[in-house]
mmCIF file of C-alpha atoms and ligand atoms in Angstrom:
data_model
loop_
_atom_site.group_PDB
_atom_site.id
_atom_site.type_symbol
_atom_site.label_atom_id
_atom_site.label_comp_id
_atom_site.label_asym_id
_atom_site.label_seq_id
_atom_site.Cartn_x
_atom_site.Cartn_y
_atom_site.Cartn_z
ATOM 1 C CA MET A 21 75.887 -99.342 -76.515
ATOM 2 C CA ARG A 22 78.754 -101.148 -74.843
ATOM 3 C CA LEU A 23 77.730 -103.406 -72.027
ATOM 4 C CA PRO A 24 79.877 -103.458 -68.913
ATOM 5 C CA VAL A 25 82.222 -106.463 -68.880
ATOM 6 C CA LEU A 26 80.452 -108.029 -65.898
ATOM 7 C CA VAL A 27 77.095 -108.018 -67.688
ATOM 8 C CA LEU A 28 78.662 -109.611 -70.766
ATOM 9 C CA ALA A 29 80.146 -112.356 -68.636
ATOM 10 C CA ALA A 30 76.700 -113.139 -67.286
ATOM 11 C CA LEU A 31 75.357 -113.513 -70.840
ATOM 12 C CA VAL A 32 78.061 -115.986 -71.867
ATOM 13 C CA VAL A 33 76.486 -119.387 -71.334
ATOM 14 C CA ALA A 34 77.276 -122.673 -73.056
ATOM 15 C CA PRO A 35 74.505 -125.261 -73.471
ATOM 16 C CA TRP A 36 76.407 -127.195 -70.841
ATOM 17 C CA ALA A 37 74.979 -124.785 -68.275
ATOM 18 C CA GLY A 38 75.785 -125.634 -64.711
ATOM 19 C CA SER A 39 78.664 -127.859 -65.647
ATOM 20 C CA ALA A 40 80.536 -125.362 -67.915
ATOM 21 C CA ALA A 41 82.052 -126.352 -71.244
ATOM 22 C CA ASP A 42 85.358 -127.353 -69.710
ATOM 23 C CA ALA A 43 83.900 -129.673 -67.082
ATOM 24 C CA GLN A 44 85.252 -133.172 -66.630
ATOM 25 C CA ALA A 45 84.219 -135.906 -69.052
ATOM 26 C CA THR A 46 82.329 -137.641 -66.260
ATOM 27 C CA THR A 47 79.710 -134.893 -66.289
ATOM 28 C CA ARG A 48 76.521 -135.955 -68.042
ATOM 29 C CA ARG A 49 75.713 -133.816 -71.061
ATOM 30 C CA LYS A 50 72.509 -134.830 -72.782
ATOM 31 C CA VAL A 51 71.479 -133.841 -76.288
ATOM 32 C CA TYR A 52 68.011 -134.450 -77.732
ATOM 33 C CA ILE A 53 67.622 -134.781 -81.529
ATOM 34 C CA SER A 54 64.202 -134.698 -83.229
ATOM 35 C CA VAL A 55 64.284 -135.742 -86.890
ATOM 36 C CA ASP A 56 61.639 -135.081 -89.544
ATOM 37 C CA LEU A 57 61.819 -136.057 -93.220
ATOM 38 C CA GLU A 58 60.457 -133.219 -95.371
ATOM 39 C CA GLY A 59 63.409 -130.938 -94.576
ATOM 40 C CA ILE A 60 66.155 -133.442 -95.437
ATOM 41 C CA ALA A 61 68.475 -132.472 -98.331
ATOM 42 C CA GLY A 62 67.185 -133.687 -101.703
ATOM 43 C CA VAL A 63 63.707 -134.651 -100.462
ATOM 44 C CA VAL A 64 60.817 -132.915 -102.285
ATOM 45 C CA ALA A 65 58.204 -135.422 -103.517
ATOM 46 C CA ASN A 66 55.344 -137.388 -101.979
ATOM 47 C CA SER A 67 56.959 -140.526 -103.407
ATOM 48 C CA GLN A 68 59.854 -139.842 -101.027
ATOM 49 C CA THR A 69 57.991 -138.891 -97.836
ATOM 50 C CA SER A 70 55.226 -141.509 -97.889
ATOM 51 C CA PRO A 71 56.156 -145.077 -96.852
ATOM 52 C CA ALA A 72 54.090 -146.302 -99.808
ATOM 53 C CA GLY A 73 56.089 -144.143 -102.206
ATOM 54 C CA ALA A 74 58.480 -145.544 -104.775
ATOM 55 C CA ASN A 75 61.379 -143.375 -103.553
ATOM 56 C CA TYR A 76 60.732 -143.640 -99.803
ATOM 57 C CA ASP A 77 63.614 -146.015 -99.132
ATOM 58 C CA TRP A 78 66.022 -143.579 -100.725
ATOM 59 C CA ALA A 79 64.663 -140.691 -98.628
ATOM 60 C CA ARG A 80 64.750 -142.579 -95.321
ATOM 61 C CA LYS A 81 68.392 -143.420 -96.070
ATOM 62 C CA GLN A 82 69.142 -139.712 -96.355
ATOM 63 C CA MET A 83 67.214 -139.112 -93.108
ATOM 64 C CA MET A 84 69.313 -141.800 -91.433
ATOM 65 C CA ALA A 85 72.544 -140.242 -92.728
ATOM 66 C CA GLU A 86 71.634 -136.724 -91.538
ATOM 67 C CA THR A 87 70.656 -138.170 -88.158
ATOM 68 C CA ASN A 88 73.987 -139.929 -87.801
ATOM 69 C CA ALA A 89 75.753 -136.720 -88.814
ATOM 70 C CA ALA A 90 73.932 -134.849 -86.039
ATOM 71 C CA ILE A 91 74.823 -137.583 -83.523
ATOM 72 C CA GLU A 92 78.456 -137.387 -84.606
ATOM 73 C CA GLY A 93 78.402 -133.602 -84.173
ATOM 74 C CA ALA A 94 76.791 -133.909 -80.734
ATOM 75 C CA PHE A 95 79.440 -136.276 -79.403
ATOM 76 C CA ALA A 96 82.216 -134.198 -81.015
ATOM 77 C CA GLY A 97 80.733 -131.201 -79.216
ATOM 78 C CA GLY A 98 80.934 -132.868 -75.821
ATOM 79 C CA ALA A 99 77.677 -134.804 -75.466
ATOM 80 C CA THR A 100 77.809 -137.907 -73.306
ATOM 81 C CA GLU A 101 74.245 -139.040 -74.099
ATOM 82 C CA VAL A 102 72.140 -138.561 -77.222
ATOM 83 C CA LEU A 103 68.453 -139.396 -77.563
ATOM 84 C CA VAL A 104 66.971 -139.418 -81.084
ATOM 85 C CA ASN A 105 63.217 -139.142 -81.678
ATOM 86 C CA ASP A 106 61.917 -140.316 -85.083
ATOM 87 C CA SER A 107 59.426 -137.517 -85.782
ATOM 88 C CA HIS A 108 57.995 -138.172 -89.255
ATOM 89 C CA GLY A 109 54.753 -139.883 -90.292
ATOM 90 C CA PRO A 110 54.779 -143.474 -89.026
ATOM 91 C CA GLN A 111 57.810 -142.570 -86.889
ATOM 92 C CA THR A 112 59.497 -145.808 -87.853
ATOM 93 C CA ASN A 113 61.584 -144.252 -90.635
ATOM 94 C CA LEU A 114 64.935 -144.596 -88.879
ATOM 95 C CA ARG A 115 66.192 -148.171 -88.838
ATOM 96 C CA PRO A 116 67.260 -148.994 -85.270
ATOM 97 C CA ASP A 117 70.240 -151.066 -86.424
ATOM 98 C CA GLU A 118 71.591 -148.341 -88.703
ATOM 99 C CA ILE A 119 71.695 -145.563 -86.164
ATOM 100 C CA ASP A 120 75.030 -144.620 -84.534
ATOM 101 C CA ARG A 121 75.144 -147.083 -81.633
ATOM 102 C CA ARG A 122 76.179 -144.402 -79.147
ATOM 103 C CA ALA A 123 72.654 -142.932 -79.427
ATOM 104 C CA THR A 124 69.295 -144.175 -78.133
ATOM 105 C CA LEU A 125 66.262 -144.137 -80.431
ATOM 106 C CA ILE A 126 62.559 -143.481 -79.820
ATOM 107 C CA THR A 127 60.586 -145.152 -82.607
ATOM 108 C CA GLY A 128 56.890 -145.761 -83.387
ATOM 109 C CA GLN A 129 53.634 -144.025 -82.543
ATOM 110 C CA PRO A 130 51.401 -142.741 -81.099
ATOM 111 C CA LYS A 131 53.490 -141.001 -78.451
ATOM 112 C CA PRO A 132 51.800 -138.607 -76.014
ATOM 113 C CA LEU A 133 54.257 -135.813 -76.815
ATOM 114 C CA GLY A 134 54.880 -136.677 -80.464
ATOM 115 C CA MET A 135 57.892 -134.896 -81.914
ATOM 116 C CA THR A 136 59.060 -133.925 -78.404
ATOM 117 C CA GLN A 137 58.652 -137.332 -76.746
ATOM 118 C CA GLY A 138 61.405 -138.201 -74.283
ATOM 119 C CA LEU A 139 62.621 -134.658 -73.712
ATOM 120 C CA ASP A 140 62.813 -133.548 -70.082
ATOM 121 C CA SER A 141 64.698 -131.195 -67.797
ATOM 122 C CA THR A 142 67.773 -133.468 -67.645
ATOM 123 C CA PHE A 143 68.714 -132.458 -71.218
ATOM 124 C CA ASP A 144 71.146 -129.651 -71.996
ATOM 125 C CA ALA A 145 70.260 -128.923 -75.628
ATOM 126 C CA ALA A 146 67.793 -129.828 -78.383
ATOM 127 C CA VAL A 147 68.587 -130.194 -82.106
ATOM 128 C CA TYR A 148 66.079 -130.317 -84.988
ATOM 129 C CA ILE A 149 66.993 -132.072 -88.257
ATOM 130 C CA GLY A 150 64.919 -132.324 -91.463
ATOM 131 C CA TYR A 151 62.444 -129.643 -90.379
ATOM 132 C CA HIS A 152 59.973 -127.831 -92.652
ATOM 133 C CA ALA A 153 57.840 -124.674 -92.565
ATOM 134 C CA PRO A 154 54.089 -124.346 -91.815
ATOM 135 C CA GLY A 155 51.368 -124.790 -94.422
ATOM 136 C CA SER A 156 50.701 -121.144 -95.233
ATOM 137 C CA THR A 157 54.275 -120.421 -96.306
ATOM 138 C CA ALA A 158 55.132 -119.964 -99.994
ATOM 139 C CA ASP A 159 58.234 -121.650 -101.439
ATOM 140 C CA ALA A 160 58.359 -124.025 -98.482
ATOM 141 C CA VAL A 161 58.944 -127.689 -99.304
ATOM 142 C CA HIS A 162 55.996 -129.723 -97.966
ATOM 143 C CA GLY A 163 54.906 -126.932 -95.638
ATOM 144 C CA HIS A 164 52.407 -128.194 -93.029
ATOM 145 C CA THR A 165 51.931 -128.443 -89.274
ATOM 146 C CA PHE A 166 51.239 -131.982 -88.036
ATOM 147 C CA SER A 167 48.798 -132.512 -90.934
ATOM 148 C CA GLY A 168 47.418 -130.718 -93.967
ATOM 149 C CA ALA A 169 44.285 -129.758 -92.008
ATOM 150 C CA LEU A 170 46.035 -127.208 -89.774
ATOM 151 C CA LYS A 171 46.391 -124.315 -92.216
ATOM 152 C CA VAL A 172 47.701 -121.664 -89.808
ATOM 153 C CA VAL A 173 48.887 -122.240 -86.232
ATOM 154 C CA ARG A 174 49.580 -119.337 -83.861
ATOM 155 C CA LEU A 175 51.012 -119.238 -80.364
ATOM 156 C CA ASN A 176 50.048 -116.011 -78.578
ATOM 157 C CA GLY A 177 49.321 -114.441 -81.964
ATOM 158 C CA LYS A 178 52.575 -115.428 -83.694
ATOM 159 C CA GLU A 179 52.463 -117.928 -86.528
ATOM 160 C CA VAL A 180 54.620 -120.999 -85.946
ATOM 161 C CA GLY A 181 55.308 -124.373 -87.507
ATOM 162 C CA GLU A 182 56.187 -127.637 -85.821
ATOM 163 C CA TYR A 183 59.511 -126.081 -84.787
ATOM 164 C CA GLY A 184 57.575 -123.548 -82.668
ATOM 165 C CA LEU A 185 55.292 -126.002 -80.909
ATOM 166 C CA ASN A 186 58.276 -128.261 -80.222
ATOM 167 C CA ALA A 187 60.453 -125.380 -79.000
ATOM 168 C CA MET A 188 57.639 -124.355 -76.625
ATOM 169 C CA VAL A 189 57.804 -127.827 -75.034
ATOM 170 C CA ALA A 190 61.615 -127.690 -74.904
ATOM 171 C CA GLY A 191 61.264 -124.315 -73.188
ATOM 172 C CA TYR A 192 58.913 -125.830 -70.625
ATOM 173 C CA TRP A 193 61.727 -128.214 -69.685
ATOM 174 C CA GLY A 194 64.244 -125.347 -69.670
ATOM 175 C CA VAL A 195 66.075 -126.794 -72.678
ATOM 176 C CA PRO A 196 67.405 -124.437 -75.412
ATOM 177 C CA VAL A 197 67.049 -125.411 -79.074
ATOM 178 C CA VAL A 198 70.583 -124.807 -80.389
ATOM 179 C CA PHE A 199 70.510 -126.023 -84.021
ATOM 180 C CA ILE A 200 67.976 -126.549 -86.795
ATOM 181 C CA ALA A 201 68.495 -127.941 -90.316
ATOM 182 C CA GLY A 202 65.814 -127.794 -93.004
ATOM 183 C CA ASP A 203 64.655 -125.787 -95.984
ATOM 184 C CA ARG A 204 65.194 -122.017 -96.053
ATOM 185 C CA ALA A 205 61.637 -121.144 -94.996
ATOM 186 C CA ALA A 206 61.819 -123.421 -91.954
ATOM 187 C CA VAL A 207 65.212 -122.143 -90.845
ATOM 188 C CA GLU A 208 64.256 -118.479 -91.281
ATOM 189 C CA MET A 209 60.946 -118.807 -89.421
ATOM 190 C CA ALA A 210 62.521 -120.849 -86.631
ATOM 191 C CA SER A 211 65.330 -118.321 -86.234
ATOM 192 C CA ASP A 212 62.698 -115.642 -85.730
ATOM 193 C CA PHE A 213 60.984 -117.628 -82.961
ATOM 194 C CA ILE A 214 63.842 -119.412 -81.171
ATOM 195 C CA PRO A 215 66.391 -117.050 -79.614
ATOM 196 C CA GLY A 216 69.984 -117.709 -80.671
ATOM 197 C CA VAL A 217 69.325 -120.923 -82.624
ATOM 198 C CA ASP A 218 71.918 -121.833 -85.283
ATOM 199 C CA GLY A 219 70.379 -122.732 -88.656
ATOM 200 C CA LEU A 220 71.550 -124.699 -91.661
ATOM 201 C CA VAL A 221 69.654 -124.284 -94.940
ATOM 202 C CA VAL A 222 69.995 -127.581 -96.860
ATOM 203 C CA LYS A 223 67.637 -126.572 -99.694
ATOM 204 C CA GLU A 224 65.781 -123.570 -101.078
ATOM 205 C CA GLY A 225 62.112 -124.219 -101.747
ATOM 206 C CA ILE A 226 60.959 -123.256 -105.241
ATOM 207 C CA GLY A 227 57.442 -124.409 -104.458
ATOM 208 C CA TYR A 228 55.708 -127.138 -102.454
ATOM 209 C CA TYR A 229 57.260 -129.949 -104.509
ATOM 210 C CA ALA A 230 60.512 -128.400 -105.775
ATOM 211 C CA ALA A 231 63.763 -127.094 -104.377
ATOM 212 C CA LYS A 232 67.322 -126.197 -105.208
ATOM 213 C CA THR A 233 69.146 -128.581 -102.903
ATOM 214 C CA MET A 234 72.549 -128.851 -101.315
ATOM 215 C CA HIS A 235 74.348 -132.109 -102.119
ATOM 216 C CA PRO A 236 73.320 -134.614 -99.414
ATOM 217 C CA VAL A 237 76.944 -135.423 -98.531
ATOM 218 C CA GLU A 238 77.684 -131.731 -98.120
ATOM 219 C CA ALA A 239 74.586 -131.375 -95.935
ATOM 220 C CA ARG A 240 75.762 -134.183 -93.638
ATOM 221 C CA GLU A 241 79.206 -132.653 -93.238
ATOM 222 C CA LYS A 242 77.689 -129.257 -92.475
ATOM 223 C CA ILE A 243 75.215 -130.779 -89.985
ATOM 224 C CA ALA A 244 77.985 -132.581 -88.084
ATOM 225 C CA ALA A 245 80.106 -129.430 -87.981
ATOM 226 C CA GLY A 246 77.117 -127.196 -87.203
ATOM 227 C CA VAL A 247 75.810 -129.272 -84.286
ATOM 228 C CA ARG A 248 79.298 -129.480 -82.827
ATOM 229 C CA ALA A 249 79.792 -125.714 -83.178
ATOM 230 C CA ALA A 250 76.370 -124.971 -81.660
ATOM 231 C CA LEU A 251 77.187 -127.068 -78.600
ATOM 232 C CA VAL A 252 80.609 -125.632 -77.889
ATOM 233 C CA LYS A 253 79.616 -122.045 -78.629
ATOM 234 C CA ARG A 254 79.465 -119.881 -75.536
ATOM 235 C CA ILE A 255 76.539 -117.586 -76.205
ATOM 236 C CA ALA A 256 73.281 -116.968 -74.395
ATOM 237 C CA ARG A 257 70.503 -119.156 -75.718
ATOM 238 C CA PRO A 258 67.502 -118.782 -73.454
ATOM 239 C CA PRO A 259 64.851 -121.505 -73.733
ATOM 240 C CA VAL A 260 61.616 -120.398 -75.413
ATOM 241 C CA LYS A 261 59.242 -119.089 -72.740
ATOM 242 C CA LEU A 262 55.641 -118.148 -73.506
ATOM 243 C CA GLY A 263 53.020 -117.089 -71.101
ATOM 244 C CA PRO A 264 52.125 -117.058 -68.277
ATOM 245 C CA SER A 265 49.068 -117.637 -70.440
ATOM 246 C CA ILE A 266 49.415 -119.379 -73.813
ATOM 247 C CA THR A 267 46.749 -119.197 -76.501
ATOM 248 C CA LEU A 268 46.895 -121.714 -79.335
ATOM 249 C CA GLU A 269 44.923 -120.607 -82.377
ATOM 250 C CA VAL A 270 44.439 -122.872 -85.383
ATOM 251 C CA GLU A 271 42.825 -122.060 -88.720
ATOM 252 C CA LEU A 272 41.472 -125.357 -90.030
ATOM 253 C CA ASP A 273 40.882 -126.339 -93.627
ATOM 254 C CA ALA A 274 37.209 -127.263 -93.273
ATOM 255 C CA LEU A 275 34.133 -126.333 -91.253
ATOM 256 C CA ALA A 276 33.462 -130.033 -90.676
ATOM 257 C CA HIS A 277 36.834 -130.362 -88.930
ATOM 258 C CA ALA A 278 36.109 -127.297 -86.793
ATOM 259 C CA ASP A 279 32.751 -128.889 -85.868
ATOM 260 C CA GLN A 280 34.599 -131.882 -84.434
ATOM 261 C CA VAL A 281 37.376 -129.927 -82.723
ATOM 262 C CA ALA A 282 34.767 -127.650 -81.090
ATOM 263 C CA LEU A 283 33.582 -130.672 -79.077
ATOM 264 C CA VAL A 284 36.718 -130.464 -76.900
ATOM 265 C CA PRO A 285 35.804 -128.861 -73.548
ATOM 266 C CA GLY A 286 37.362 -125.401 -73.246
ATOM 267 C CA MET A 287 37.846 -125.057 -77.008
ATOM 268 C CA LYS A 288 36.644 -121.775 -78.550
ATOM 269 C CA ARG A 289 35.527 -121.678 -82.136
ATOM 270 C CA ASN A 290 34.925 -118.973 -84.713
ATOM 271 C CA GLY A 291 34.104 -120.371 -88.144
ATOM 272 C CA ARG A 292 37.072 -122.526 -89.256
ATOM 273 C CA THR A 293 39.303 -121.117 -86.497
ATOM 274 C CA VAL A 294 39.581 -122.784 -83.092
ATOM 275 C CA SER A 295 41.504 -121.649 -80.032
ATOM 276 C CA TYR A 296 42.484 -122.932 -76.627
ATOM 277 C CA THR A 297 44.171 -121.172 -73.719
ATOM 278 C CA SER A 298 46.236 -122.689 -70.919
ATOM 279 C CA SER A 299 49.234 -121.785 -68.773
ATOM 280 C CA ASP A 300 50.721 -125.248 -69.348
ATOM 281 C CA PRO A 301 52.825 -125.731 -72.518
ATOM 282 C CA LEU A 302 52.393 -129.524 -72.397
ATOM 283 C CA THR A 303 48.600 -129.114 -72.369
ATOM 284 C CA ILE A 304 48.807 -126.726 -75.336
ATOM 285 C CA TYR A 305 50.986 -129.234 -77.220
ATOM 286 C CA LYS A 306 48.614 -132.113 -76.538
ATOM 287 C CA VAL A 307 45.621 -129.979 -77.560
ATOM 288 C CA ALA A 308 47.380 -129.219 -80.871
ATOM 289 C CA ARG A 309 47.725 -132.970 -81.382
ATOM 290 C CA VAL A 310 44.072 -133.522 -80.479
ATOM 291 C CA ILE A 311 43.107 -130.883 -83.060
ATOM 292 C CA MET A 312 45.118 -132.852 -85.635
ATOM 293 C CA ALA A 313 43.484 -136.133 -84.612
ATOM 294 C CA LEU A 314 39.960 -134.682 -84.814
ATOM 295 C CA SER A 315 40.606 -133.061 -88.203
ATOM 296 C CA ARG A 316 40.797 -136.300 -90.138
ATOM 297 C CA ASP A 317 38.040 -137.244 -92.535
HETATM 298 ZN ZN1 ZN B 45 56.825 -132.516 -89.924
#
């Protein structure tokens, strides 16, 4: 079916909504970048993702380089401000002095809103780098959601990974997620959940600890070009909206963890599965983090 021209015009929206892509350089255009480690090109092993690991320094260097590539792409695409949130493990992986100095960095933990800390309604677009799939996915490098204890996470019945929980919070602030880089499983699942998101597959998972990877330098070039293209592209990218009621359902790995999570007021529990319902995406996000915190041995 051909849409009338007027309707098409209404659908054509750049991330720089309100200011239009050709607005003056004085207009503030803010881009938020959340960076994880498991979905960075070339990273597959525990020795790379754990700070105690022998190859961690190498991996964090790659994370730094992909972050700087995304920052470069954001400014090339018209951003005037970029906020980067270190979103892996100790959340001190990115060295503050090695990040592109045009960007601002959020580092350390705990942060009330974790991987989405610092995002608010003043931002125009969100970008996810180094992302991975959830724990139930086959051929997904280091698939998990927050921790190994959260085996399956669903939002209103649909399975999601960290990308989904984070996109829900971005949607709460009215911010579209425009670009995601990670392994194939992460990019494919995110594309199914986040309307109009551009994806870059930097490696193909062969299992939990193996992948066929793009050369890291190639990945950086494609990230810079991809973020830029996603920001200047004039297509409709509605923020993720769930609700009015949102139900978070989590299948845990152990009954003992469900015992602890069930202590949270308002939490429902059925065997190893717990669930919580709220109309507020930020509450749902924090509850997911509480479930993680209470599922440690
Ligand atoms: Zn992660």
